[in-house]
XYZ file of C-alpha atoms in Angstrom:
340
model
C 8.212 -141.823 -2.555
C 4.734 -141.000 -1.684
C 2.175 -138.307 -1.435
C -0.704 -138.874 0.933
C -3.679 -136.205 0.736
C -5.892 -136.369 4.055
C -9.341 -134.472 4.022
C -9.982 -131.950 7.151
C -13.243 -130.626 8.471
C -13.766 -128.744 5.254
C -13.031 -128.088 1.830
C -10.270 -125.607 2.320
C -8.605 -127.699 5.630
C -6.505 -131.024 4.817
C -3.309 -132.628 5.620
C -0.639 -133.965 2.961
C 1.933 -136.427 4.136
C 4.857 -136.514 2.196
C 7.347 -139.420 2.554
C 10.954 -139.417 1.512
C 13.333 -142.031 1.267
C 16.850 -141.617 0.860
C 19.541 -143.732 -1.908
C 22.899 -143.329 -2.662
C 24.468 -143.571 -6.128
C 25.443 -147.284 -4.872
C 21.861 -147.904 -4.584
C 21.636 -147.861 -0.971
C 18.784 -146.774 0.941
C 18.406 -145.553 4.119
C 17.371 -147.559 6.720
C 14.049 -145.531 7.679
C 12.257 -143.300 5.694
C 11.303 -139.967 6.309
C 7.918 -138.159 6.272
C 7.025 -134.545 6.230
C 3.460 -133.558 7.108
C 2.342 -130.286 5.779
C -1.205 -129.284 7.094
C -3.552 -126.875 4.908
C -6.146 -124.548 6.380
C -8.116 -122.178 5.089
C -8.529 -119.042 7.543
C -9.305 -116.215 4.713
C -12.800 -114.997 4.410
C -13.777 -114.279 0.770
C -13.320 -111.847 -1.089
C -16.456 -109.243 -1.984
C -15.584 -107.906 -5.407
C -18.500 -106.245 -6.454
C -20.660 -104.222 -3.065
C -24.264 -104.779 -2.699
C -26.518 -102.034 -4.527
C -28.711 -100.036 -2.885
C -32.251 -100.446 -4.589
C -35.604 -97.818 -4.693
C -38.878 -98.801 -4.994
C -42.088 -96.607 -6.097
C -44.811 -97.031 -3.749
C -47.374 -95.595 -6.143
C -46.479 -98.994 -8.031
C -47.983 -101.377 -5.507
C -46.643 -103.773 -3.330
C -43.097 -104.243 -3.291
C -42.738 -107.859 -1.736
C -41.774 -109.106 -5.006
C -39.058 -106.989 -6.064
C -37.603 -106.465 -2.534
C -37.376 -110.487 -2.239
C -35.868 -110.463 -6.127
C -33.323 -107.884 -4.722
C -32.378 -110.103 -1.877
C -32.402 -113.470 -4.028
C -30.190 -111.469 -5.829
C -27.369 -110.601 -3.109
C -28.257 -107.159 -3.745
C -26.097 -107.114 -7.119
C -23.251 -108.508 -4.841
C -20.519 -110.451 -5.920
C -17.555 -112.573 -3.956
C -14.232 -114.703 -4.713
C -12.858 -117.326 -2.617
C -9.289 -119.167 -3.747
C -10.532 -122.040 -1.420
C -14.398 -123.114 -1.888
C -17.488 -122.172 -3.493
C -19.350 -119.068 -1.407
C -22.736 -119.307 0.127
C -24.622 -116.099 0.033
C -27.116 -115.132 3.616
C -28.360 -111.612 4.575
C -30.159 -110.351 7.854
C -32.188 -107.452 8.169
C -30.906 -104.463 10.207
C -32.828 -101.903 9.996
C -36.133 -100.678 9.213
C -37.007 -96.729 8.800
C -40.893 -95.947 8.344
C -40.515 -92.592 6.421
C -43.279 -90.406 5.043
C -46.935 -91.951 4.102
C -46.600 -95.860 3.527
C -42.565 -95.378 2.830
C -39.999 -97.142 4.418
C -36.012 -98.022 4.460
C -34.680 -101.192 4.895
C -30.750 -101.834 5.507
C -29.839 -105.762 4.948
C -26.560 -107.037 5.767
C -25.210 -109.403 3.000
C -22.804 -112.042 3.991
C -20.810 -114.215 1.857
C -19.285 -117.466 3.626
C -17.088 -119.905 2.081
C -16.730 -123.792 2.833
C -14.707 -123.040 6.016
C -16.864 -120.134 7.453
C -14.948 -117.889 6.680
C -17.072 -114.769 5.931
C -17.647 -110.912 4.743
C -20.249 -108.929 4.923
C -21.649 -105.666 3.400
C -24.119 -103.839 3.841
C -26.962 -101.865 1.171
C -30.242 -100.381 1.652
C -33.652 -101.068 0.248
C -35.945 -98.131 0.060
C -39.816 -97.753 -0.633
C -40.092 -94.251 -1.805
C -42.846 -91.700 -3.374
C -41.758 -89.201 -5.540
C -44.663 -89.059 -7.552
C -47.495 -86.768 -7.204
C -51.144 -87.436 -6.112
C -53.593 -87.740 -9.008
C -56.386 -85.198 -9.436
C -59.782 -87.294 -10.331
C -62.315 -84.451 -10.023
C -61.708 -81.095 -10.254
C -62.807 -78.441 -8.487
C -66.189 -76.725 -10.255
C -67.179 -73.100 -9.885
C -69.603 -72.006 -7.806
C -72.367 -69.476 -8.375
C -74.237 -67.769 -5.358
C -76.229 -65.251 -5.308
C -75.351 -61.721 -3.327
C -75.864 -61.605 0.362
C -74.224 -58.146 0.536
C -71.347 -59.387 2.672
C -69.622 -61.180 0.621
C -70.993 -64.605 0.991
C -68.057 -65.842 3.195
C -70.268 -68.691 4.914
C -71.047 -70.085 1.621
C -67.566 -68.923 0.263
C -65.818 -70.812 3.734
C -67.807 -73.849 3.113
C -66.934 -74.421 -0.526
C -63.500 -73.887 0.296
C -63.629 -76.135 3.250
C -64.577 -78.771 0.639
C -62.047 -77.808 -2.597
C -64.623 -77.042 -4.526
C -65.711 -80.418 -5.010
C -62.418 -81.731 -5.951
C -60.949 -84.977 -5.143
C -57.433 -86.816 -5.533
C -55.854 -90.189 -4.725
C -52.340 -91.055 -3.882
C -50.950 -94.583 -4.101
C -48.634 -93.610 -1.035
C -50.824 -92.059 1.270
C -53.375 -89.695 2.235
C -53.937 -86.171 0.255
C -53.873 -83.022 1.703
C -55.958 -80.317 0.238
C -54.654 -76.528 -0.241
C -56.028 -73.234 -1.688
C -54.840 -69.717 -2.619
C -56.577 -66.429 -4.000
C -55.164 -66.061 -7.548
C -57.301 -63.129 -8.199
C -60.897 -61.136 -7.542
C -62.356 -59.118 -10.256
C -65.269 -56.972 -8.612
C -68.302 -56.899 -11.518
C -71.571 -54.585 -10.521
C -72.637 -54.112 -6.903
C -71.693 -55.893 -4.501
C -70.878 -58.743 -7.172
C -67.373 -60.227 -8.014
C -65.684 -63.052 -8.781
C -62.812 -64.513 -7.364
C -60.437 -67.684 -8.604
C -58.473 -69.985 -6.256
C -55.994 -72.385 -6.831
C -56.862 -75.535 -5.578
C -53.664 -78.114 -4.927
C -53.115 -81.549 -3.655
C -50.478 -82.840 -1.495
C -49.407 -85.851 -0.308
C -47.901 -86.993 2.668
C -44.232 -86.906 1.121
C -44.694 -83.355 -0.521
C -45.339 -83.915 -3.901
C -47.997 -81.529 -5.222
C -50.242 -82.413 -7.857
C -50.491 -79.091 -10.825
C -52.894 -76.669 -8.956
C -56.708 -76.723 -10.665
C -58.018 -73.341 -10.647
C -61.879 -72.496 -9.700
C -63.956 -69.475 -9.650
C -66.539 -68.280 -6.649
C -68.798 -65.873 -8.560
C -71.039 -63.817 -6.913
C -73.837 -62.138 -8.901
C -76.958 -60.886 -8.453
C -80.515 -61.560 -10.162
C -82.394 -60.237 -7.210
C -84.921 -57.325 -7.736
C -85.127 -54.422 -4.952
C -87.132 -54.850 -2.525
C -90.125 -51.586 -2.475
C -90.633 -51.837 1.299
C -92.851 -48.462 1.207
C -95.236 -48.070 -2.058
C -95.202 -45.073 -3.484
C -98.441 -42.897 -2.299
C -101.117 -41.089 -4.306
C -101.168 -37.513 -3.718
C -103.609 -34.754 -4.178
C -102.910 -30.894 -3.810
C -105.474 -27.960 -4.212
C -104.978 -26.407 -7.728
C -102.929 -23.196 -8.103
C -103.297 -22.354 -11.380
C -100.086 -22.911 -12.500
C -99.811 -26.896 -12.769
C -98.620 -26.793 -9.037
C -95.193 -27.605 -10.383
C -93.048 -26.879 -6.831
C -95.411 -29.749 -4.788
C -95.303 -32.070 -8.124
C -91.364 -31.736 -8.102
C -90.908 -32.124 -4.442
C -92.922 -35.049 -4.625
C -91.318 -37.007 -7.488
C -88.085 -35.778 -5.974
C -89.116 -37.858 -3.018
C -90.483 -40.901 -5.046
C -93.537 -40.545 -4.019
C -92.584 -41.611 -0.725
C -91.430 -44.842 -1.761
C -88.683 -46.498 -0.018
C -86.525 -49.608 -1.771
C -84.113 -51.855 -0.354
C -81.538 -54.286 -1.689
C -79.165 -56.572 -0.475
C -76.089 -56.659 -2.821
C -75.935 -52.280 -3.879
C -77.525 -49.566 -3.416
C -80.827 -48.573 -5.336
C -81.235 -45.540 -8.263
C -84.882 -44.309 -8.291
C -86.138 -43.152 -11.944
C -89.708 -41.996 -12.969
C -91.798 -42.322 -16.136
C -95.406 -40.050 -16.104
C -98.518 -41.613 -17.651
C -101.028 -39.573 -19.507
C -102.555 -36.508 -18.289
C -106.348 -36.663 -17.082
C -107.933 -32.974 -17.157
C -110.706 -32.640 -14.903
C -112.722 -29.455 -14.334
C -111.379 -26.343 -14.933
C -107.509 -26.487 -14.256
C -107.148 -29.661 -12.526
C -105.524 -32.321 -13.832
C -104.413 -35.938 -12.947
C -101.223 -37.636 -13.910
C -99.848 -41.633 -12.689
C -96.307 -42.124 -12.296
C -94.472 -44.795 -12.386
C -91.348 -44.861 -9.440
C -88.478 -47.594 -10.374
C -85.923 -49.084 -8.513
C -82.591 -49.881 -10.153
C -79.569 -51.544 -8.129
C -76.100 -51.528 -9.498
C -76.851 -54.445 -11.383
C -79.365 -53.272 -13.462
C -82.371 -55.502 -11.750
C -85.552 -53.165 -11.203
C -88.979 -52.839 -9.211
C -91.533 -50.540 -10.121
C -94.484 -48.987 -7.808
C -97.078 -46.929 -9.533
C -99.103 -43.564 -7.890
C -101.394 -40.848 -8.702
C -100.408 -36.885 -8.582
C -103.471 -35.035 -8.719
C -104.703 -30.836 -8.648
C -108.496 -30.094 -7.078
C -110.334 -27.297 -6.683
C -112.199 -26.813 -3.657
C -111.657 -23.354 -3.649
C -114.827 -21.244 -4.124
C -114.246 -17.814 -6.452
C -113.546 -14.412 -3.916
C -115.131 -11.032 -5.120
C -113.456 -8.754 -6.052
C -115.889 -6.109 -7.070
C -119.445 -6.446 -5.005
C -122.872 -6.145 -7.610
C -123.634 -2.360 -7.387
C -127.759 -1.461 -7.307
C -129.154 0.359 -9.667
C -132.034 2.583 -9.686
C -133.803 3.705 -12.558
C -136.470 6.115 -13.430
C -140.143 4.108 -14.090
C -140.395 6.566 -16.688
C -137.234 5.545 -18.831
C -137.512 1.915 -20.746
C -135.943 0.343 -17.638
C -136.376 -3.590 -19.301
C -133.279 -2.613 -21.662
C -131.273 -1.266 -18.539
C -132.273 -4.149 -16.495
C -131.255 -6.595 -18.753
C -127.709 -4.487 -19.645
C -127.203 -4.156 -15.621
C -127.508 -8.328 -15.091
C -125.178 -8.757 -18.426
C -122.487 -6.801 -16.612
C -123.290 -8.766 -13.078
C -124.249 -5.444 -11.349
């Protein structure tokens, strides 16, 4: 006869009263009528077709407020059905993971609840990652020193110590510097040069390309002539007193060089030849001092003969005696010719 709907405590929840009445084919009716109440409820959560989806975000791309808050407007990509009601969407945060630098993982819990309460949840993860590398924004430079003769390892420590220079930034963290000998190539002396590989990492291990630089070592010094050469003077022997003029150039002249990055190659170049008296003679030389890399310093000294030596005789004057008689001017004068 009738169907009476009554509303419960929600959308899903109500109560339909169904009343019956019963006639005959004689048309008559029966003397109460009968009602049936049938109650609705709604006790099945919804139905979460499509699973939240796990999102990344790039740190090096700034803040991520924005897009994590777009993520959870968004359910996380979820979806849900309910045969009942319309479903209202919440999430909570479980977790959060710091990770390496300024990364982090978050783990939401999304809930869908339909006009009952009835609800399901599922889980997804937000993550803030860095997989990009830091960016080089100066590079390393060479450096030039000059040779200390030990290889120039407090200069050499200290412009490693600062990566030649170079500098990087990372959008995700701090930078890490790191070096490497790619190769030395020893040049003259004590010289050489020698290229590392500079590389910067950040605090998630991406590596930016490494930037090569070169620590040269050269040297532009001159020796050092710590002992001039000295002027020398020898009594004459007749025969251009080679053995004490060898023996003396062989010595440089007594000069003594030093340098700091090889050791030193002495070479000498005689001046013009000054006769004096007799057989003596006088002669400058010129004493240089090459290192290995060709820079020189000269000193300049005298090799000289003298005779002090007066003659020795050999055969004494002889007298003579002559008769007054004879034309003893002639034989005087033949007798001093031939020095007695």
């Amino acid at each position: 006869v009738s169907n009476v709907t009554v509303p419960g405590n929600c959308a899903g929840n109500y109560t339909v009263v169904v009343t019956y009445e019963a006639e005959d084919d004689c048309s008559n009716v029966a003397s109460a009528p009968l009602q049936v109440v049938i109650e609705v409820s709604d006790d099945t959560a919804p139905v979460i077709g499509t699973a939240p989806v796990a999102a990344t975000w790039n740190c090096e791309n700034g803040s991520y407020t924005a897009d994590l808050n777009a993520w959870l407007a968004s359910n996380g990509g979820a979806a849900a059905t309910d045969d009942c009601s319309g479903v209202t969407w919440s999430h909570s945060l479980l977790t959060s993971v710091p990770g390496c630098g300024n990364t982090i993982t978050f783990t939401y819990e999304f809930t869908a609840t339909d006009g009952c309460g009835n609800a399901s949840s599922a889980s997804a993860t937000y993550s803030v990652v860095d997989n990009t590398a830091p960016v080089v924004t100066v590079a390393p430079a060479n450096e030039t020193v000059e040779c200390d003769g030990n290889g120039n390892q407090t200069e050499l420590d200290v412009w490693l110590l600062q990566n030649g220079g170079a500098a990087a930034t990372d959008g995700c963290g701090s930078v890490t510097w790191s070096h490497s000998l790619v190769s030395t190539t020893p040049a003259c002396g004590g010289t050489s040069t020698a290229v590392y590989a500079f590389t910067a990492t950040d605090e998630c291990g991406n590596s930016a390309t490494a930037v090569n630089a070169s620590f040269i070592i050269i040297d532009t010094t001159d020796p050092d002539i710590t002992v001039q050469a000295s002027d020398v003077t020898v009594e004459c022997d007749g025969a251009g007193n080679m053995t004490e003029l060898n023996a003396w150039l062989a010595a440089n002249g007594g000069a003594v060089a030093f340098d700091l990055c090889s050791g030193v190659t002495w070479t000498n170049t005689p001046g013009v030849l000054v006769a004096g008296c007799g057989g003596t003679t006088c002669r400058d030389y010129t004493f240089t001092a090459t290192d290995g890399c060709g820079n020189a310093s000269s000193t300049t000294a005298t090799f000289c003969t003298e005779d002090t030596t007066a003659p020795a005789w050999t055969t004494l004057p002889a007298d003579m005696n002559v008769s007054c008689s004879g034309n003893f001017t002639t034989q005087l004068v033949a007798w001093l010719n031939s020095y007695g």
